[in-house]
Tab-separated table of C-alpha atoms in Angstrom:
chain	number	residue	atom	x	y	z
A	13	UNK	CA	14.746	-27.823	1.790
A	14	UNK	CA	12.789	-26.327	-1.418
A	15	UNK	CA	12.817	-22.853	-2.097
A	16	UNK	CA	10.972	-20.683	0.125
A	17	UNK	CA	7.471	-19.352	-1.278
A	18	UNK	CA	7.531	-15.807	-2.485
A	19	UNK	CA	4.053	-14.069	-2.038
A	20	UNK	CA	3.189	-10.911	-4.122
A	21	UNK	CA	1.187	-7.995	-2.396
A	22	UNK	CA	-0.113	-4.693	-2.931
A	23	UNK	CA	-0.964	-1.822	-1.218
A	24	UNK	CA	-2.458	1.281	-2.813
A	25	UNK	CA	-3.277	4.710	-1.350
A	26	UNK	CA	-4.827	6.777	-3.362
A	27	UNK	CA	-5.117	10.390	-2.610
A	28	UNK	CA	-6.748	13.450	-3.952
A	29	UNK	CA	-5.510	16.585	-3.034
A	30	UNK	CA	-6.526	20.155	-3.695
A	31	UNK	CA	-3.193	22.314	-5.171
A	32	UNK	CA	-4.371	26.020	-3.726
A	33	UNK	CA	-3.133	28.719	-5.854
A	34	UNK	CA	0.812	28.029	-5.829
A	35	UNK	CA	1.075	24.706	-6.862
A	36	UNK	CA	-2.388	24.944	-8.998
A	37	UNK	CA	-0.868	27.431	-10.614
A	38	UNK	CA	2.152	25.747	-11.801
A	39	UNK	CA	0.484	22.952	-12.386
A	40	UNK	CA	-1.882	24.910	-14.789
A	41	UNK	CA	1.541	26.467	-15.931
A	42	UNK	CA	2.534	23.205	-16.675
A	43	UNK	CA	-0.788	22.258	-18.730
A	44	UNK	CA	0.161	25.317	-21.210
A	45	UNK	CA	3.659	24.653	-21.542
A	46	UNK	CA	4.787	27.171	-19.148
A	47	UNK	CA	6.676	27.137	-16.364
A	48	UNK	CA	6.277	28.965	-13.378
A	49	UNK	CA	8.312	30.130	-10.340
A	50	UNK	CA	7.721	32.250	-7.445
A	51	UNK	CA	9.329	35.148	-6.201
A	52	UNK	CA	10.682	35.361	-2.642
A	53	UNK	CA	10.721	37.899	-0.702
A	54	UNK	CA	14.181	38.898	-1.312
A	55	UNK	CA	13.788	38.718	-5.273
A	56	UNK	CA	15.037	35.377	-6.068
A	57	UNK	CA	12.643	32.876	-8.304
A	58	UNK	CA	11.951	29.854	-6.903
A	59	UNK	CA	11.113	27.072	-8.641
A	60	UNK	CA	9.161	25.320	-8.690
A	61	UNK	CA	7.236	27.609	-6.415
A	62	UNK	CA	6.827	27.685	-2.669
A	63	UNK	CA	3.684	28.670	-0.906
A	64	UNK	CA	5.579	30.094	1.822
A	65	UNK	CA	9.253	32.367	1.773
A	66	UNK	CA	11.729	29.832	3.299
A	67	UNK	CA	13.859	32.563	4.783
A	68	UNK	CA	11.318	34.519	6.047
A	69	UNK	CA	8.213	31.972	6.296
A	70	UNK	CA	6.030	35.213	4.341
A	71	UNK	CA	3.489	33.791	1.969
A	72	UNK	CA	4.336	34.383	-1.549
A	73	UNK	CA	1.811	34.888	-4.114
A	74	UNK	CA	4.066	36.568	-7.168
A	75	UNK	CA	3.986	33.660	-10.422
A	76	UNK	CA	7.115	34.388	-12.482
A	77	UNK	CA	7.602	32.536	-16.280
A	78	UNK	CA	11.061	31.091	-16.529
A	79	UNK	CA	12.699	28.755	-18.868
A	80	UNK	CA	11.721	27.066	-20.895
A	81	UNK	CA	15.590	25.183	-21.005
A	82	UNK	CA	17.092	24.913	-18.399
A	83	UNK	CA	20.678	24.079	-17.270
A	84	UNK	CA	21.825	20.817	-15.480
A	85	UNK	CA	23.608	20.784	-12.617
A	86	UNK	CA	24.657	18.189	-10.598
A	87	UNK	CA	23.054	14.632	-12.462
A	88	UNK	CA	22.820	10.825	-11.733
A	89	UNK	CA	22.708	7.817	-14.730
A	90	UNK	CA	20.075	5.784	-13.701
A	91	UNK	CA	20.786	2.475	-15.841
A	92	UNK	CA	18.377	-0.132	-14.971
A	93	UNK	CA	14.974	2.123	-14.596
A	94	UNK	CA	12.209	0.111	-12.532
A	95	UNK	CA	8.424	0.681	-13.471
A	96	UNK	CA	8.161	3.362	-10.912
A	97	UNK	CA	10.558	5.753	-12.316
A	98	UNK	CA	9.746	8.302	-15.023
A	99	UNK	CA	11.312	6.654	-18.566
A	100	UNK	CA	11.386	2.916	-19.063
A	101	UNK	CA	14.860	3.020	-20.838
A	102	UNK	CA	18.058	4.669	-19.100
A	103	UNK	CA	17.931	8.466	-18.035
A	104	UNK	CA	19.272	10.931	-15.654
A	105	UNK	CA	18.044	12.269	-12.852
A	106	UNK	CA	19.214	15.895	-12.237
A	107	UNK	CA	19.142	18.913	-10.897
A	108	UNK	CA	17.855	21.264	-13.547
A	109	UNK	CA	17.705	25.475	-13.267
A	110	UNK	CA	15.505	26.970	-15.356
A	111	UNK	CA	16.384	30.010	-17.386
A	112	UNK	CA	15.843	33.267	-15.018
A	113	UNK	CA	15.228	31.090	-11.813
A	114	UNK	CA	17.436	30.836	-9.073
A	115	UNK	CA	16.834	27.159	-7.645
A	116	UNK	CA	17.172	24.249	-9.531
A	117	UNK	CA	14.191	21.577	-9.821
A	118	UNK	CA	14.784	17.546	-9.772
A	119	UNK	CA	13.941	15.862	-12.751
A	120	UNK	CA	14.385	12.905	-15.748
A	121	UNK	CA	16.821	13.932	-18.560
A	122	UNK	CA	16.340	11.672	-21.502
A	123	UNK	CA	19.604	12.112	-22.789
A	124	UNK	CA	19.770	8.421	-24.715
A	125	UNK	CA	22.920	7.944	-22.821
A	126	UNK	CA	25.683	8.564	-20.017
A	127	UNK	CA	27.804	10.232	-22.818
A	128	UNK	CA	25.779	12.759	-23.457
A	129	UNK	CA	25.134	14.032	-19.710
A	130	UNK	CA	27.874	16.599	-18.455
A	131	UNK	CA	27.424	19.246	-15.932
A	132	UNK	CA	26.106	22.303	-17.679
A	133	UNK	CA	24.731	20.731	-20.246
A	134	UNK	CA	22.111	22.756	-21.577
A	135	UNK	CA	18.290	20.871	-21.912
A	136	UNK	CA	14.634	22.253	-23.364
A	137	UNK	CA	11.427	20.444	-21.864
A	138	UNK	CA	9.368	17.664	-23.212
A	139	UNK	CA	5.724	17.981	-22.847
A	140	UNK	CA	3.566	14.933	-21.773
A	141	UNK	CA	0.912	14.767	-24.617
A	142	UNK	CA	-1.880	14.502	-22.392
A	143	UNK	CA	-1.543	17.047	-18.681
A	144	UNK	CA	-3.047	15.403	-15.642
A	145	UNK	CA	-1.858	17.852	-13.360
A	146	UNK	CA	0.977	15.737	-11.728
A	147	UNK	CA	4.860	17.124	-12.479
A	148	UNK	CA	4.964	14.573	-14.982
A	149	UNK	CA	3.239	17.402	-17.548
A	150	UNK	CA	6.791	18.247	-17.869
A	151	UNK	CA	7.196	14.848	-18.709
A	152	UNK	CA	11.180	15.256	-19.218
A	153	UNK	CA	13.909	17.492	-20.013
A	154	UNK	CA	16.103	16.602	-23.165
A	155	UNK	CA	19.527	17.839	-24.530
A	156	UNK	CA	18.870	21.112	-26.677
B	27	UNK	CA	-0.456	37.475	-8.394
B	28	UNK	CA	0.841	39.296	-11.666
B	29	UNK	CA	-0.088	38.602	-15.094
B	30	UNK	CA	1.781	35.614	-15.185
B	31	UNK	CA	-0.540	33.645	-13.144
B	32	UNK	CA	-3.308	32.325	-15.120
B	33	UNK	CA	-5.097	30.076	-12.961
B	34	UNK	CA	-8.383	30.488	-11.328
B	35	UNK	CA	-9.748	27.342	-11.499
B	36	UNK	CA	-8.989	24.765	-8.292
B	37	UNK	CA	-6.420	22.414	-9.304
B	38	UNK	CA	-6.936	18.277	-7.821
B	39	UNK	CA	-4.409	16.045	-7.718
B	40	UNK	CA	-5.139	12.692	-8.019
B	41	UNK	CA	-2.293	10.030	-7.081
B	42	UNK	CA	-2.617	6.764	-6.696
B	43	UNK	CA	0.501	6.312	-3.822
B	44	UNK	CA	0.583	1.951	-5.217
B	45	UNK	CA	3.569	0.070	-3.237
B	46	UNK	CA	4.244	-3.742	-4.272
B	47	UNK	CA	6.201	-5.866	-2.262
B	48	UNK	CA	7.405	-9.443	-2.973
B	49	UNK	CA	8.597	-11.179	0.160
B	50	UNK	CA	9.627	-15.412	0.832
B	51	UNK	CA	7.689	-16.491	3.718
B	52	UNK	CA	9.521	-17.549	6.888
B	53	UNK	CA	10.311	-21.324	7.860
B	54	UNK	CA	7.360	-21.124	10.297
B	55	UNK	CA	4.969	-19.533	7.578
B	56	UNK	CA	5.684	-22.151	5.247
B	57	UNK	CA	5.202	-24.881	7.214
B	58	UNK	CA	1.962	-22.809	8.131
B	59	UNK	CA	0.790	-22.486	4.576
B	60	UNK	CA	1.723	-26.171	3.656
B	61	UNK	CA	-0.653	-27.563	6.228
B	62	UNK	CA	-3.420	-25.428	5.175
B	63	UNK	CA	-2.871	-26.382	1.787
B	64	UNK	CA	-2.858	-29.752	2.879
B	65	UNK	CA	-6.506	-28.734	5.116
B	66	UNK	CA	-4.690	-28.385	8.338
B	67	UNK	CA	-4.316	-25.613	10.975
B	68	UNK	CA	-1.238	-25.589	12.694
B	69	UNK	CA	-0.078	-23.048	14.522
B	70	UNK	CA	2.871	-23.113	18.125
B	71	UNK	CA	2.189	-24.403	21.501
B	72	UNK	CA	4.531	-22.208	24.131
B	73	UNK	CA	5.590	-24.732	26.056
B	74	UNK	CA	5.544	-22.599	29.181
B	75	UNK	CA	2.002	-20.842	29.288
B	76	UNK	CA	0.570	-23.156	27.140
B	77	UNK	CA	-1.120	-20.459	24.706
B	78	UNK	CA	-1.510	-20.729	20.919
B	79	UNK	CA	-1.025	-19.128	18.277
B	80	UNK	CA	-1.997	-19.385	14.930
B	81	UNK	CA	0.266	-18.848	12.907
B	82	UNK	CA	3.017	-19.715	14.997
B	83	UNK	CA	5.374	-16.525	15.984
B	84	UNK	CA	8.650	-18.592	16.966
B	85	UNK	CA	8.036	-17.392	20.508
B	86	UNK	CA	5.587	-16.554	23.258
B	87	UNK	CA	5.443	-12.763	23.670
B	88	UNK	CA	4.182	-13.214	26.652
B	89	UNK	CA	6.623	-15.527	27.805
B	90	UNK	CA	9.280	-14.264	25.887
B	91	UNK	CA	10.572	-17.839	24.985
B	92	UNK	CA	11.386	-18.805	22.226
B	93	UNK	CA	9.285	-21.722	20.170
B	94	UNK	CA	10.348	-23.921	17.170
B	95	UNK	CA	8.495	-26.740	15.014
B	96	UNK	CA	8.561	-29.221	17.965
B	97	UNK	CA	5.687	-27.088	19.162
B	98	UNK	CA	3.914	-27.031	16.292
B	99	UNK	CA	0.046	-27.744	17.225
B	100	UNK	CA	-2.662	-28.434	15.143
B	101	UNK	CA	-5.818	-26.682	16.200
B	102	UNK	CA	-9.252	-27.607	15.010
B	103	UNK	CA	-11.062	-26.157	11.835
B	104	UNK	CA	-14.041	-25.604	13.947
B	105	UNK	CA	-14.575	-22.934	16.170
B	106	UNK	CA	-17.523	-20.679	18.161
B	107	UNK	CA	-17.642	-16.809	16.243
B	108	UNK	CA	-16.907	-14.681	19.422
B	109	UNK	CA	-17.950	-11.504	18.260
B	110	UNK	CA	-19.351	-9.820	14.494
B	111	UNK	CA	-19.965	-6.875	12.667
B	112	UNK	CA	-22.106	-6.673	9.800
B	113	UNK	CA	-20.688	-4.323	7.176
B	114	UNK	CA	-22.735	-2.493	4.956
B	115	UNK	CA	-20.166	-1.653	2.257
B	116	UNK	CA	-19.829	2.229	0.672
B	117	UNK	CA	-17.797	2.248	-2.180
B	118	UNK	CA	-14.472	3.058	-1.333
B	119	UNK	CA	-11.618	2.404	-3.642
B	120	UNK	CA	-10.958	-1.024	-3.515
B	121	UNK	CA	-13.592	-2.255	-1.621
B	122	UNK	CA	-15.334	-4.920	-4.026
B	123	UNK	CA	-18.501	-5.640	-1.537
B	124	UNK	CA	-21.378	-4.302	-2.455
B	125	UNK	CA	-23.885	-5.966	-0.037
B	126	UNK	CA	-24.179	-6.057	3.721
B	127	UNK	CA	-21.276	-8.750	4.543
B	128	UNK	CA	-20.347	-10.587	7.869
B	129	UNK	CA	-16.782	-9.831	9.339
B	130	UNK	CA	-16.175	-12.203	12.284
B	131	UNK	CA	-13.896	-13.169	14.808
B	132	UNK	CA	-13.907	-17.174	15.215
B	133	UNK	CA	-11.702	-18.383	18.219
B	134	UNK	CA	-10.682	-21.937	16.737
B	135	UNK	CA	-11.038	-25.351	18.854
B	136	UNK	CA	-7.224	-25.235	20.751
B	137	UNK	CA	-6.488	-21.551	19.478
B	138	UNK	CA	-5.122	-19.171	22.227
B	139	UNK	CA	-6.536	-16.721	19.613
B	140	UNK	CA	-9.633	-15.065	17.595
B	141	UNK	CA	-9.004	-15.772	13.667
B	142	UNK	CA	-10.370	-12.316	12.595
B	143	UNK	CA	-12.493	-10.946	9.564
B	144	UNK	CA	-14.296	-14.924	8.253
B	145	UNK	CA	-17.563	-14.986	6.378
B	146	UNK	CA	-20.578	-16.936	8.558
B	147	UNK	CA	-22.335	-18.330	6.328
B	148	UNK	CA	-25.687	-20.558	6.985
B	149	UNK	CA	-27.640	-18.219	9.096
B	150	UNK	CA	-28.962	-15.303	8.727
B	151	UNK	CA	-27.344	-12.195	9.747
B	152	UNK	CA	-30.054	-10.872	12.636
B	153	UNK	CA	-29.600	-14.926	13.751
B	154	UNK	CA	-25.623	-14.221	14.465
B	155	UNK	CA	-24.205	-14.200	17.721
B	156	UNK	CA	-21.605	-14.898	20.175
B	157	UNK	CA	-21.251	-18.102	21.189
B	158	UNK	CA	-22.364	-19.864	17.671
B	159	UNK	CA	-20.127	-23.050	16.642
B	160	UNK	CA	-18.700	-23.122	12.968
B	161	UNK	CA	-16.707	-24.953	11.012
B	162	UNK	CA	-14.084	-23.921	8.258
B	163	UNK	CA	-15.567	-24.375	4.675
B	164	UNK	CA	-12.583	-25.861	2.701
B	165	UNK	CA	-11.571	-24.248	-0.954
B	166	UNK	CA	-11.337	-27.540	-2.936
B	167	UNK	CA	-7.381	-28.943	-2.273
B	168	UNK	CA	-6.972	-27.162	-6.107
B	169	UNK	CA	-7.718	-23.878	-5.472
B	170	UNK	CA	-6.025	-23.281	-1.849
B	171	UNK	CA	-2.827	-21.282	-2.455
B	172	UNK	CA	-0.127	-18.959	-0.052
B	173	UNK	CA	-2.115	-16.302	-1.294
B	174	UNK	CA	-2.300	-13.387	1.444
B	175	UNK	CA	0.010	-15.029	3.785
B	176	UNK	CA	2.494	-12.802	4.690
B	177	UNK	CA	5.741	-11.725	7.235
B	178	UNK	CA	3.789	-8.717	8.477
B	179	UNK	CA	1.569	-9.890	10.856
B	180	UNK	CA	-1.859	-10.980	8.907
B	181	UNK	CA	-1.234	-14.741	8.128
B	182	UNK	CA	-4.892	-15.512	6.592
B	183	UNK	CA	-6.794	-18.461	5.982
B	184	UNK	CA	-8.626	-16.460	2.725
B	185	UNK	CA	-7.095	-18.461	0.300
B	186	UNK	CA	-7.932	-21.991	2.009
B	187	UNK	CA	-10.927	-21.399	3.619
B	188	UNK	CA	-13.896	-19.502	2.119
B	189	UNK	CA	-16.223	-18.730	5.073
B	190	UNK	CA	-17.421	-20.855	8.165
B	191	UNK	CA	-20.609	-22.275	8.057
B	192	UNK	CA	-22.973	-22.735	11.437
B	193	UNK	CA	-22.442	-26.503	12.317
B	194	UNK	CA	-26.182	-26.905	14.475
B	195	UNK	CA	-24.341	-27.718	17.305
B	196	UNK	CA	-25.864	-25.876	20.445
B	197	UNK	CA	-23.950	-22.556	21.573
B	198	UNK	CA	-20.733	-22.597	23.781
B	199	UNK	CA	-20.567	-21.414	27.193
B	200	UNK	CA	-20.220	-18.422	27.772
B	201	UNK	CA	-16.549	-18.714	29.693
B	202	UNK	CA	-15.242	-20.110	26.146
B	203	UNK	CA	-15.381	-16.940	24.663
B	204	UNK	CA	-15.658	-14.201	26.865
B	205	UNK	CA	-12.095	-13.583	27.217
B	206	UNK	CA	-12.187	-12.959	23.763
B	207	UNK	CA	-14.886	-10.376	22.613
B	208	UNK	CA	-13.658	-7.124	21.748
């Protein structure tokens, strides 16, 4: 028998979604180069910000400035990027705490390669040159 | 908010959520899209009920047996439209209409089953009705491809057949398509 057909689809969704204060403001945090946490009720900086304490479900409404590096914490090498992740070459994904927050955020370290990753490793953001209000205004984090 | 916060303005979000899948078609759906290629409708026969379907499923849900290529069963490329809806089009993403378009269910010659969303072409659209007879209007043998064919459920005749066109005949009876208006 001859190879079985392979047939190609697509299915898109697109969505628009109003941010509210919280995430609109660290998305407009993001625009300037800034970013934002939010403080909880018991003092810690989240990041990036919740609309609502997850302890004590209270909303929060306090925007702190942390960063901009960061620290990395745990990390994964992702070798063979597909065209739906972040960079088109090799990177890390990783769990990244901001100077003076308390939670760390997921994101792409463009480190060039596995060798330079290591568990406190200490990383400064890249701006994407154009924002578009998406988390990929902090298009990366790189060694610093 | 303290003085950090800056913004006032109302943030939007736009994200396009785009998933692509690539999939090989099952034995039965290539056989399926080989005979439309080749201008033929074939779908399985269960040999217990005696119901349809096109595409073939590899069994009769309602029978719950199970069916193979020895029931394949070619049904006819004409049919009578059993029910319509003419769609005025607003533009949506993706949507590439832009007039007042026919979206009908055919229920094929030997078809258990309505083949849903075909162009009727040839009349009118305040002349459409239930009961009209059609026949498939062939893409040139060239042009017909797997296209839109897929695992998931909505094995199409798009990329064969462009529309059905009103054949003149007069309309069926009623008991030919009753059973299958929605």
């Amino acid at each position: 028998m001859s190879q079985p057909r392979v047939v190609e689809s697509t299915l898109e969704f697109p969505y628009s979604r109003s941010l509210g204060p919280v995430v609109g403001g660290f998305l407009a945090g993001l625009k300037e180069h800034r970013i934002l946490g939010i403080r909880s009720a018991d003092g810690k900086v989240l990041v990036p910000p919740l609309e609502y304490d997850p302890n004590t479900g209270d909303t929060l409404d306090e925007l702190v400035e942390v960063g901009p590096a960061g620290t990395v914490g745990s990390w994964t090498w992702v070798d063979a990027p597909t065209p739906k992740h972040p960079l088109d070459h090799p990177f890390a994904f990783a769990l990244i705490t901001p100077d003076g927050a308390d939670t760390a955020m997921v994101h792409a370290v463009d480190a060039g390669s596995i060798d330079k990753m290591s568990t406190g490793m200490r990383v400064q953001p890249r701006w994407r040159d154009e924002a578009h209000n998406m988390i990929d205004d902090l298009a990366c984090w790189e060694p610093a | 908010m303290s003085d950090t916060t800056t913004p006032k303005e109302n943030l939007v979000m736009n994200h396009l959520v785009s998933l692509s899948y690539s999939e090989e078609l099952t034995p039965i759906l290539e056989r399926y899209v080989d005979a439309l290629i080749d201008g033929r409708i074939v779908g399985h026969k269960c040999p217990q009920c005696g119901r349809v379907y096109v595409p073939g499923k590899g069994y009769c849900p309602i029978c719950v047996v199970e069916t193979t290529d020895k029931d394949e069963f070619e049904v006819s490329d004409r049919g009578t439209v059993t029910g319509f809806t003419i769609i005025t089009p607003v533009a949506y993403y993706g949507q590439t209409e832009t007039e007042p378009f026919v979206y009908a269910s055919v229920l094929l010659d030997g078809s258990s089953g309505n083949l849903g969303g075909q162009d009727i072409i040839g009349v009118a659209h305040d002349q459409l009705h239930s009961g009209m007879r059609v026949r498939a209007v062939w893409k040139p043998p060239n042009e017909r491809t797997a296209e839109g064919v897929s695992n998931r459920g909505w094995g199409s005749v798009a990329s064969v057949i462009d529309a059905f066109e009103w054949t003149g005949e007069p309309d069926a009876d009623r008991s030919v398509y009753e059973e299958h208006i929605f």
